[in-house]
mmCIF file of C-alpha atoms in Angstrom:
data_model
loop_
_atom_site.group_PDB
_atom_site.id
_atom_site.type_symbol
_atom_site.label_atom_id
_atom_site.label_comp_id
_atom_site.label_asym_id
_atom_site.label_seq_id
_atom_site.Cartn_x
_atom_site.Cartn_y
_atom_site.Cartn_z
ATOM 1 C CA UNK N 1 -23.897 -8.198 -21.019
ATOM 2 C CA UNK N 2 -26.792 -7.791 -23.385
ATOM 3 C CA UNK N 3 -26.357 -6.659 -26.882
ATOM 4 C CA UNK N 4 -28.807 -6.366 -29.825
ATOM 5 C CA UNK N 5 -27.485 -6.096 -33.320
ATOM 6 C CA UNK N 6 -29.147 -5.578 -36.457
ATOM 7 C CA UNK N 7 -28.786 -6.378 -40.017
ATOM 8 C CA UNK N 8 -29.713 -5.807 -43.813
ATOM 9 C CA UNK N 9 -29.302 -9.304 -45.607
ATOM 10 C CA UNK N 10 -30.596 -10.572 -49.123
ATOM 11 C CA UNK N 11 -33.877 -12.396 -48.292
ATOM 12 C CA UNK N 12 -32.997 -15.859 -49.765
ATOM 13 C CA UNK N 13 -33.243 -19.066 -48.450
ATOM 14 C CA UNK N 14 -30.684 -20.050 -45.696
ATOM 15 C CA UNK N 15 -29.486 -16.894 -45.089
ATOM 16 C CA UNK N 16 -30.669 -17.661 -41.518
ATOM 17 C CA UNK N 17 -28.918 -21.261 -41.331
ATOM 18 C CA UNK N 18 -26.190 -19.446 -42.086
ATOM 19 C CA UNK N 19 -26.112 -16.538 -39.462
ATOM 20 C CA UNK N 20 -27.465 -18.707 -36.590
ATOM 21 C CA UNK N 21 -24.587 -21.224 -37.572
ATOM 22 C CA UNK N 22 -21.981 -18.292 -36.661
ATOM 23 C CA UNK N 23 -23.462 -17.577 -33.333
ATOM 24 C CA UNK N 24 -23.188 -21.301 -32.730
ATOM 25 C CA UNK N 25 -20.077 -21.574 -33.572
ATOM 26 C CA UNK N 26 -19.387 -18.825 -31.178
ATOM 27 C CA UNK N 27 -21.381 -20.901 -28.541
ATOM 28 C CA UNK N 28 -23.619 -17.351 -28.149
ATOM 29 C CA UNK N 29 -26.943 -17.797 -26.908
ATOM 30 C CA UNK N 30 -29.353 -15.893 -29.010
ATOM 31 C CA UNK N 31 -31.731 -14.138 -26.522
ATOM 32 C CA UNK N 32 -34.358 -13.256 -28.993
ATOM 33 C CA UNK N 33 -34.015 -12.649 -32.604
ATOM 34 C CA UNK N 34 -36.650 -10.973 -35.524
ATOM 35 C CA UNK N 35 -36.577 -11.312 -39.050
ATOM 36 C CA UNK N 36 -38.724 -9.635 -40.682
ATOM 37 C CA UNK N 37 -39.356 -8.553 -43.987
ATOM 38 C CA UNK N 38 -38.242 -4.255 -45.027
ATOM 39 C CA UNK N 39 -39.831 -1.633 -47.952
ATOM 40 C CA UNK N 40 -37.698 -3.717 -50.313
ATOM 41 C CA UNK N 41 -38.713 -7.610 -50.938
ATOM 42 C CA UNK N 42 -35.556 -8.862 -51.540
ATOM 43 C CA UNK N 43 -34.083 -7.548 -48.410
ATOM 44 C CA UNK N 44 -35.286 -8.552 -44.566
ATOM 45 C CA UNK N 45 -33.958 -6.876 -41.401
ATOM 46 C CA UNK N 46 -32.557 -9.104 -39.184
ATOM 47 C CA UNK N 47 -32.568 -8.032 -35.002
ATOM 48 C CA UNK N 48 -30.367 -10.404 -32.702
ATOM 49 C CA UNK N 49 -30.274 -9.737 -29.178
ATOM 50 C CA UNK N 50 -27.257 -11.513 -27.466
ATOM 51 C CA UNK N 51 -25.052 -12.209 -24.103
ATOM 52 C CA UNK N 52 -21.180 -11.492 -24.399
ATOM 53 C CA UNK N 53 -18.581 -9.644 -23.600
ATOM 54 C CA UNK N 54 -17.552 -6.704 -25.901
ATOM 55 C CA UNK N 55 -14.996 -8.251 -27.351
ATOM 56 C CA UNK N 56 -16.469 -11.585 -28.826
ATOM 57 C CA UNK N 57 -19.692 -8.832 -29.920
ATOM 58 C CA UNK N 58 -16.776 -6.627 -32.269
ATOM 59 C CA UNK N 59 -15.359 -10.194 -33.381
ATOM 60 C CA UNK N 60 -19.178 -11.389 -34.418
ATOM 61 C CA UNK N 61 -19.837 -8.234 -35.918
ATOM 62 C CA UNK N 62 -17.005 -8.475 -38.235
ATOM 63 C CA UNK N 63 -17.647 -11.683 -39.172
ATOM 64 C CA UNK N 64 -21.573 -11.326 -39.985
ATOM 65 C CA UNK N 65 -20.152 -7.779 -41.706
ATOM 66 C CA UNK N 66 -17.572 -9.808 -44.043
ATOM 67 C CA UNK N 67 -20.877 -12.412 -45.403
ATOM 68 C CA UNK N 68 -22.285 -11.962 -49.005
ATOM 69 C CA UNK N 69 -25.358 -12.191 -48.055
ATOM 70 C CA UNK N 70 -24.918 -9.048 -44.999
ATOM 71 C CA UNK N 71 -25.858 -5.672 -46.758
ATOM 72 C CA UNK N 72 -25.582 -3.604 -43.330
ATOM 73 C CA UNK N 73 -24.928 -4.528 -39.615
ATOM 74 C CA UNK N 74 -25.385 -1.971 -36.908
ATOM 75 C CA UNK N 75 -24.746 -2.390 -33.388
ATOM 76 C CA UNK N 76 -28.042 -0.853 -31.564
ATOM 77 C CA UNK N 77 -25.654 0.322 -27.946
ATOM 78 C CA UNK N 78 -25.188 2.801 -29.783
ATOM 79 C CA UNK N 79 -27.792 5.310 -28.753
ATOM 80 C CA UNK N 80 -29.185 6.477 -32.274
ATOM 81 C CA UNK N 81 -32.198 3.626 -32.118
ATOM 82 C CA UNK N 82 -35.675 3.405 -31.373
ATOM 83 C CA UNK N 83 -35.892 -0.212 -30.387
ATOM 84 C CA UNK N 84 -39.317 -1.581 -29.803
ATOM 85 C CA UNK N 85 -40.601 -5.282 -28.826
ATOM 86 C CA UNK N 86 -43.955 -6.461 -28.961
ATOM 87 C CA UNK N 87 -45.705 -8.589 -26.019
ATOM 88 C CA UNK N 88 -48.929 -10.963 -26.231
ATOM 89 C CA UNK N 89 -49.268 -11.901 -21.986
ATOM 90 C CA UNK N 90 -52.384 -13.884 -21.128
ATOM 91 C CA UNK N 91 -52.767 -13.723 -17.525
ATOM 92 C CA UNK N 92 -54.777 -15.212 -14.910
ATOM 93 C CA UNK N 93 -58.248 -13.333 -13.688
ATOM 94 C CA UNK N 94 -61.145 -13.160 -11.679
ATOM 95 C CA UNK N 95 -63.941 -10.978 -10.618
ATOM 96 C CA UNK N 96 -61.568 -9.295 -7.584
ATOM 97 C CA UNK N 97 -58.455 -9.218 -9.995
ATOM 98 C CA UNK N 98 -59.747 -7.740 -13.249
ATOM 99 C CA UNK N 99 -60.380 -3.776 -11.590
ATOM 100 C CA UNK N 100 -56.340 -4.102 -10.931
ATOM 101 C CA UNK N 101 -55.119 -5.824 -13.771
ATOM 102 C CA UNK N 102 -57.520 -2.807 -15.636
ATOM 103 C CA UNK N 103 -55.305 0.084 -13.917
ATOM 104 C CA UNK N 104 -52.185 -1.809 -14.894
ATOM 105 C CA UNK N 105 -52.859 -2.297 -18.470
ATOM 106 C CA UNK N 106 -53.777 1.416 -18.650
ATOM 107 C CA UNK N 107 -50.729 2.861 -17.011
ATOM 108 C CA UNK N 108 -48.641 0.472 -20.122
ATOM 109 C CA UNK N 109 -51.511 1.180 -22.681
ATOM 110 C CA UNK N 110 -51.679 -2.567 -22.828
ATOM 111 C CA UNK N 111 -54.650 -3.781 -25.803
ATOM 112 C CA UNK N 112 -56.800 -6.295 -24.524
ATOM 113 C CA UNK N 113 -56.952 -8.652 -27.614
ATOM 114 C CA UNK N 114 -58.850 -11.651 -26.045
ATOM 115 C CA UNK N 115 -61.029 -12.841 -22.782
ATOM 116 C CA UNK N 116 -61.649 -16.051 -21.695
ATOM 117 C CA UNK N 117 -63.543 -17.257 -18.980
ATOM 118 C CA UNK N 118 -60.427 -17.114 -16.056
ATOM 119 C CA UNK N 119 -58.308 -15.162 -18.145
ATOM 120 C CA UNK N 120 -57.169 -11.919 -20.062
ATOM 121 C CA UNK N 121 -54.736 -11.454 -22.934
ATOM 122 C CA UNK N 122 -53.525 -8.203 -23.839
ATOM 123 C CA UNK N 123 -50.941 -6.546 -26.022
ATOM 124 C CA UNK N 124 -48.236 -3.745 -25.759
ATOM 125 C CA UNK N 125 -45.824 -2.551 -27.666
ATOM 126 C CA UNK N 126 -42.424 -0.509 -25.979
ATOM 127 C CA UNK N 127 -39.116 -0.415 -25.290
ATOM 128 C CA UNK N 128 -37.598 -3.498 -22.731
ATOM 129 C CA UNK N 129 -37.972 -1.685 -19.826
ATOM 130 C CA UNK N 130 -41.391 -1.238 -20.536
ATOM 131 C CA UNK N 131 -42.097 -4.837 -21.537
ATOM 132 C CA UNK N 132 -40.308 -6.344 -18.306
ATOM 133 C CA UNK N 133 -42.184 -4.032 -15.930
ATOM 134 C CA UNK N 134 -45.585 -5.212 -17.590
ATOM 135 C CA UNK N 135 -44.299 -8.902 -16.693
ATOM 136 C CA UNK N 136 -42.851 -8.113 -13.870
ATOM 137 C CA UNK N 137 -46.725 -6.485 -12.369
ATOM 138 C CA UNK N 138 -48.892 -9.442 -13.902
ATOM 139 C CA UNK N 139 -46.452 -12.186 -12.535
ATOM 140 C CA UNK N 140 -47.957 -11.936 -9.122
ATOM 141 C CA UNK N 141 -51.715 -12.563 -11.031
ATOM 142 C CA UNK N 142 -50.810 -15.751 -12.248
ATOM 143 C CA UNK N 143 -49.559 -15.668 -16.307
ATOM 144 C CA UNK N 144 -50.474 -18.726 -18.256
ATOM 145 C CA UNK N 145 -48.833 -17.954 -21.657
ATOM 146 C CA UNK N 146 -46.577 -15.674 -22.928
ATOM 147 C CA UNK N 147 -44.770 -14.575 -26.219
ATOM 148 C CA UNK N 148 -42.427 -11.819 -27.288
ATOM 149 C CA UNK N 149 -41.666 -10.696 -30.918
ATOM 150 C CA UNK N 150 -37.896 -9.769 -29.832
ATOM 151 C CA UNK N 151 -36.580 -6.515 -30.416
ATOM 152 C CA UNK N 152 -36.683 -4.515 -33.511
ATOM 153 C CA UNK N 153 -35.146 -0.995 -34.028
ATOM 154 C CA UNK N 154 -34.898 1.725 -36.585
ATOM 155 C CA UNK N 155 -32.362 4.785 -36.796
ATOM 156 C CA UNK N 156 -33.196 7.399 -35.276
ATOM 157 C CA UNK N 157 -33.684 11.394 -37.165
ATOM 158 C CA UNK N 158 -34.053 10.990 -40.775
ATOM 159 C CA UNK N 159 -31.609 8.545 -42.150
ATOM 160 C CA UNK S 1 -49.253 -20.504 -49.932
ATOM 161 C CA UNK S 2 -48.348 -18.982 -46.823
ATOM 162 C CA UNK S 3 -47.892 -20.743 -43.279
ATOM 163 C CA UNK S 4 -47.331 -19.808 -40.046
ATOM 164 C CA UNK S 5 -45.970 -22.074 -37.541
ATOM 165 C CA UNK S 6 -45.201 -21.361 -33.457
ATOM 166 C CA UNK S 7 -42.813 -23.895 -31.580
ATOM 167 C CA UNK S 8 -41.861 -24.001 -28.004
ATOM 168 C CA UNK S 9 -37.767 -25.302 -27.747
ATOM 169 C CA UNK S 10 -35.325 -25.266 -25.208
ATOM 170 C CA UNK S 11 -33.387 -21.856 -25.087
ATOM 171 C CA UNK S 12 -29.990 -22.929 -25.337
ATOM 172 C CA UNK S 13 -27.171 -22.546 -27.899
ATOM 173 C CA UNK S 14 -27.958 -24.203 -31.671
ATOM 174 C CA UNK S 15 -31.446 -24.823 -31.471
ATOM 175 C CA UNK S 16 -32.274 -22.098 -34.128
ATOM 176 C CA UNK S 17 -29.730 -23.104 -35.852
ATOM 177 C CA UNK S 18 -30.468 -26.626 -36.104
ATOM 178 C CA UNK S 19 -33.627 -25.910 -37.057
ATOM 179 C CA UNK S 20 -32.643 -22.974 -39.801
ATOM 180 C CA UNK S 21 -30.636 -25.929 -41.071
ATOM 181 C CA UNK S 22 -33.595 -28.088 -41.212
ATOM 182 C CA UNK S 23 -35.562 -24.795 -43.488
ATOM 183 C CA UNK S 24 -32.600 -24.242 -45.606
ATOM 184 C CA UNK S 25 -32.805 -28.596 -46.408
ATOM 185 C CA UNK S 26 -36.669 -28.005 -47.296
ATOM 186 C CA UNK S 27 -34.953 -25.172 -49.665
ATOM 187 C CA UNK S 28 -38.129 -23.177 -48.080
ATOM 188 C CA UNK S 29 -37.679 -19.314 -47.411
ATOM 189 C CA UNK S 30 -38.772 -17.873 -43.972
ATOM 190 C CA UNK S 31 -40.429 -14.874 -44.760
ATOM 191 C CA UNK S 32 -40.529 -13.798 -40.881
ATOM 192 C CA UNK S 33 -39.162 -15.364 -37.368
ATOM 193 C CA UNK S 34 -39.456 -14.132 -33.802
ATOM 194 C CA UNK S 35 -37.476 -16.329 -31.107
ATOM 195 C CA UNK S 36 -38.485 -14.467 -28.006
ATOM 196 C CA UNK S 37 -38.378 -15.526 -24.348
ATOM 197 C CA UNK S 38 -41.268 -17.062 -22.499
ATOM 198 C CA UNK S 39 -43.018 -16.739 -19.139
ATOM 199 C CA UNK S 40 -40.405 -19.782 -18.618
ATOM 200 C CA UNK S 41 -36.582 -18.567 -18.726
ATOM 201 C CA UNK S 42 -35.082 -22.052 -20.021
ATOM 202 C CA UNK S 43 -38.118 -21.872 -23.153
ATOM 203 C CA UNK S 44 -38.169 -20.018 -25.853
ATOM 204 C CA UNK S 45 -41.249 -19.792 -28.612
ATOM 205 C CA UNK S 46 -40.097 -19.309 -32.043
ATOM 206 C CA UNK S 47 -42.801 -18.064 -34.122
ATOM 207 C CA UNK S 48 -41.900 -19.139 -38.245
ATOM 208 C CA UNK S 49 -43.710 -17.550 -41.798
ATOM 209 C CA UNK S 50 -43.017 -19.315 -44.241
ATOM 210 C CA UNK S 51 -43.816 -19.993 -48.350
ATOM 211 C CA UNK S 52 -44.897 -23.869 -49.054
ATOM 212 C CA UNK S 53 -47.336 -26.306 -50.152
ATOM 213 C CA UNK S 54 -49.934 -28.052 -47.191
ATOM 214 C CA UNK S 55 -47.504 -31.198 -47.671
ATOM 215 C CA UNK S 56 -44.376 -29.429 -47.011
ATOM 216 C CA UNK S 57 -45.538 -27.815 -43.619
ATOM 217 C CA UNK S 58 -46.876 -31.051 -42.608
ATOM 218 C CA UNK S 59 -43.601 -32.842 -43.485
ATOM 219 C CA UNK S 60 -41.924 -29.929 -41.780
ATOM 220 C CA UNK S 61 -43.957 -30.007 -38.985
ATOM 221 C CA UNK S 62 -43.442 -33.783 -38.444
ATOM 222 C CA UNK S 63 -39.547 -32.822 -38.662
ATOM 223 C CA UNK S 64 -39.996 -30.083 -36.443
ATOM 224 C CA UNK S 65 -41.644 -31.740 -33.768
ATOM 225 C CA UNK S 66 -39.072 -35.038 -33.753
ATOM 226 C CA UNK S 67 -36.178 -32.690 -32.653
ATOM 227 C CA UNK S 68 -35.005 -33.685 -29.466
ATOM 228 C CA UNK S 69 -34.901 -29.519 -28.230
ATOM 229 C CA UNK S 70 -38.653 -29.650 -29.553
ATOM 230 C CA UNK S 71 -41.617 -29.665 -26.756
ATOM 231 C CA UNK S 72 -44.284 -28.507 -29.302
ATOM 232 C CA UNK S 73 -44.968 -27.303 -32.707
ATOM 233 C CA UNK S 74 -48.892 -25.782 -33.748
ATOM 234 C CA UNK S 75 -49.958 -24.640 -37.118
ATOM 235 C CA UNK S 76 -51.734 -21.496 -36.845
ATOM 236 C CA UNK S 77 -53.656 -22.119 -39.817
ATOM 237 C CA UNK S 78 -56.174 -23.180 -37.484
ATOM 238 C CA UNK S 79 -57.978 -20.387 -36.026
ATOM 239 C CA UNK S 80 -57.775 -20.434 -32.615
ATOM 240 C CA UNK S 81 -55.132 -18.144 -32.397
ATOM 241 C CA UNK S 82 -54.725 -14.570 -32.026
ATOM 242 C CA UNK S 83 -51.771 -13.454 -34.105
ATOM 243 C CA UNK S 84 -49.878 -10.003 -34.144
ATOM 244 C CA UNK S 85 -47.074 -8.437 -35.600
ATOM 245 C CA UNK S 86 -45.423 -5.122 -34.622
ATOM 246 C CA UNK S 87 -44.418 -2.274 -37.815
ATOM 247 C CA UNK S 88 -42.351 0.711 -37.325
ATOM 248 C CA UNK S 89 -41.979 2.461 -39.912
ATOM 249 C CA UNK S 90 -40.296 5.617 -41.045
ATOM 250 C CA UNK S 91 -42.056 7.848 -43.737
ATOM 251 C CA UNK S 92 -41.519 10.901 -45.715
ATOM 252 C CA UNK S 93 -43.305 14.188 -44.193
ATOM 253 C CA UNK S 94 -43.907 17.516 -45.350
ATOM 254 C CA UNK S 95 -46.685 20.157 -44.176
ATOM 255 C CA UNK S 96 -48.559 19.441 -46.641
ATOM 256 C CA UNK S 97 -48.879 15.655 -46.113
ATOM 257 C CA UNK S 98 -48.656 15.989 -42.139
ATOM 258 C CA UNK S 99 -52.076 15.868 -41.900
ATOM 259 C CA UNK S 100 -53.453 13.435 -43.990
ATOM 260 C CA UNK S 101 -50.543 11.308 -42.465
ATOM 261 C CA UNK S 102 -51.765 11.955 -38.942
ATOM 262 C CA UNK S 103 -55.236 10.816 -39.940
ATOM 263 C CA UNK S 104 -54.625 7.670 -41.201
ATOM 264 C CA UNK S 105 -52.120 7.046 -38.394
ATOM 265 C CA UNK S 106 -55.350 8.049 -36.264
ATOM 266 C CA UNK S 107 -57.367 5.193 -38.472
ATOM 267 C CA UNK S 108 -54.967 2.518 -37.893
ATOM 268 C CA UNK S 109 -53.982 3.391 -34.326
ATOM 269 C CA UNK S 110 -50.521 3.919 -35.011
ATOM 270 C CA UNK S 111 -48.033 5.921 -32.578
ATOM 271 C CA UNK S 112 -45.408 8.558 -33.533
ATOM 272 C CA UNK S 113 -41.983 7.236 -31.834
ATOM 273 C CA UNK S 114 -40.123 9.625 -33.302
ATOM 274 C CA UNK S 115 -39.942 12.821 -35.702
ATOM 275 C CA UNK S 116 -37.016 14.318 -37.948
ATOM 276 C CA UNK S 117 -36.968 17.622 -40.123
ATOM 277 C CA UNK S 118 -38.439 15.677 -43.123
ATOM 278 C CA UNK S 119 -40.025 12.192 -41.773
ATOM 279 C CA UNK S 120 -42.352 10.799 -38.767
ATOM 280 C CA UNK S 121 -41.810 7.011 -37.485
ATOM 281 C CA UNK S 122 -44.593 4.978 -35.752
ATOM 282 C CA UNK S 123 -45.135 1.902 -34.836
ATOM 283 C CA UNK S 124 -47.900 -0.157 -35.021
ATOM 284 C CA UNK S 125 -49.247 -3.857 -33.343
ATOM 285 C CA UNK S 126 -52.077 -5.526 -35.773
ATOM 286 C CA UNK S 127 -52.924 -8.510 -37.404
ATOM 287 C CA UNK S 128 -51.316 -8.828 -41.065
ATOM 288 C CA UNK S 129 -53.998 -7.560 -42.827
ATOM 289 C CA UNK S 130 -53.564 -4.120 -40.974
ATOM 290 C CA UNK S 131 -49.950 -4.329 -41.204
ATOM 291 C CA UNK S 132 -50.304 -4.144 -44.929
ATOM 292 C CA UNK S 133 -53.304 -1.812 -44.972
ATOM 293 C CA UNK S 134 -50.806 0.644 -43.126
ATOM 294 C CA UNK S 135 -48.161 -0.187 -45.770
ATOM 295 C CA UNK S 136 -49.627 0.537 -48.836
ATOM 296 C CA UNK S 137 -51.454 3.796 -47.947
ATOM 297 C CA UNK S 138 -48.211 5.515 -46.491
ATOM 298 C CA UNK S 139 -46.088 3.881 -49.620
ATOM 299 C CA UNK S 140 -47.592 6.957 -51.716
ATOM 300 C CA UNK S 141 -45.783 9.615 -49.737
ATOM 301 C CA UNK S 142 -42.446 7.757 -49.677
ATOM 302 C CA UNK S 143 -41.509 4.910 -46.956
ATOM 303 C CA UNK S 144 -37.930 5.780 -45.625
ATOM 304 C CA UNK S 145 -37.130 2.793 -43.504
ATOM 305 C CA UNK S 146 -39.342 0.313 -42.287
ATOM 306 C CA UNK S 147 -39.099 -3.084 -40.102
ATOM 307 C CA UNK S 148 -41.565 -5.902 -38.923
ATOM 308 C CA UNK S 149 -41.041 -8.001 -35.932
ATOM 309 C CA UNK S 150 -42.910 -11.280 -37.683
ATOM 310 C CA UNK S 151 -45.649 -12.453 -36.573
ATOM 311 C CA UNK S 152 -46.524 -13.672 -32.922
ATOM 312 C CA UNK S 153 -49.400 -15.758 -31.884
ATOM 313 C CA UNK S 154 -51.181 -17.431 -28.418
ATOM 314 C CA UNK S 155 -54.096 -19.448 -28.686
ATOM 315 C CA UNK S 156 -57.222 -18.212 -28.116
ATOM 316 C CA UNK S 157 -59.435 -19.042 -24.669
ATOM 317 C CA UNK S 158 -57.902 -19.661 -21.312
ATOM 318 C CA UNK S 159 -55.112 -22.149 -22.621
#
């Protein structure tokens, strides 16, 4: 199963190493992950999305909890997040294509960002579902490159 | 000086951390990461900001591209890439400052994902100039929360 933790940890040099040595150690396979700086410099947010059972997730969680460096960890099941990703897709197109590809970037408010001569590469930003129905529609077009930020969350309400 | 470098690895187990490891040797802080799937399940592309002088990246790079997990490393110092990075952010709100919030939400073409009793959240997909632009004008009315994905990037044209 999929889960996607986040956490607060001093922005300082191997703080990373560190982290990505635990899941290692685990033998997790880190499905996407974005660090990123916060409002306060010395601080980054760190968003790890991860397979495993619920068991080794508590066990992980503990651990990354019990680091100096870790101000914060939440785990982002938990239904109080607004998780976003970000996806850059340049797909395949021609003349007949582009009218179609057109009504499918609209539906998914899709940015186009750059054109090429055979090609088309637009962003969108939404929740997973979102993002793997966007790939899942242009896949049949032909997509020559693709990149996604992983996903990033914030609390939900005012907190 | 700031660089940005995007590398396409093998998605399995260690490879981030081998090459944290390989950062945290350089002593060089990442400022931002984003390990994200590809249009190909068994790669991943892990975007990388970092702090260093031209001779560092291009020792880093060097390093970089000698892992055995590697398949290819570009510096997106050079322009032919189109590079974006997605902000949510939550910020204070009052009726007075609803407005003027709205508009420059408007300017930037940032979208309200959520709204409390006393704050809005929105995210936002731009370039880093316009991720900062958005940043400093809302840091006036009081930034609550706030977290970046770190930058992603494909090259420009049909490649």
């Amino acid at each position: 199963m999929k889960h996607t933790i986040s956490a607060l940890a001093s922005n300082r040099p191997g703080v990373l190493a560190d982290m990505a040595l635990m899941f290692k150690r685990h033998n997790l396979n880190i499905r996407s992950l974005a660090a990123g700086e916060t409002e306060n410099p010395d601080i980054s947010r760190i968003v790890i999305s991860l397979d495993g059972d619920s068991e080794e997730m508590e066990r992980l969680t503990r651990e990354l909890a019990a680091m100096d460096v870790v101000i914060q960890v939440d785990d982002l099941a938990r239904r109080e997040f607004v998780d976003r990703e970000l996806l850059m897709v340049k797909v395949r197109m021609d003349r007949e294509s582009l009218s179609q590809l057109m009504q499918i970037f609209e539906v998914f408010r899709a940015s186009v960002v750059g054109m090429g001569q055979e090609s088309i590469t637009v962003e969108m930003a939404g929740d997973q579902e979102r993002v793997e129905g966007l790939i899942k529609l242009l896949k049949p077009f032909g997509i020559k490159s693709l990149c996604r930020s992983g996903m990033i969350a914030l609390k939900r309400g005012d907190d």
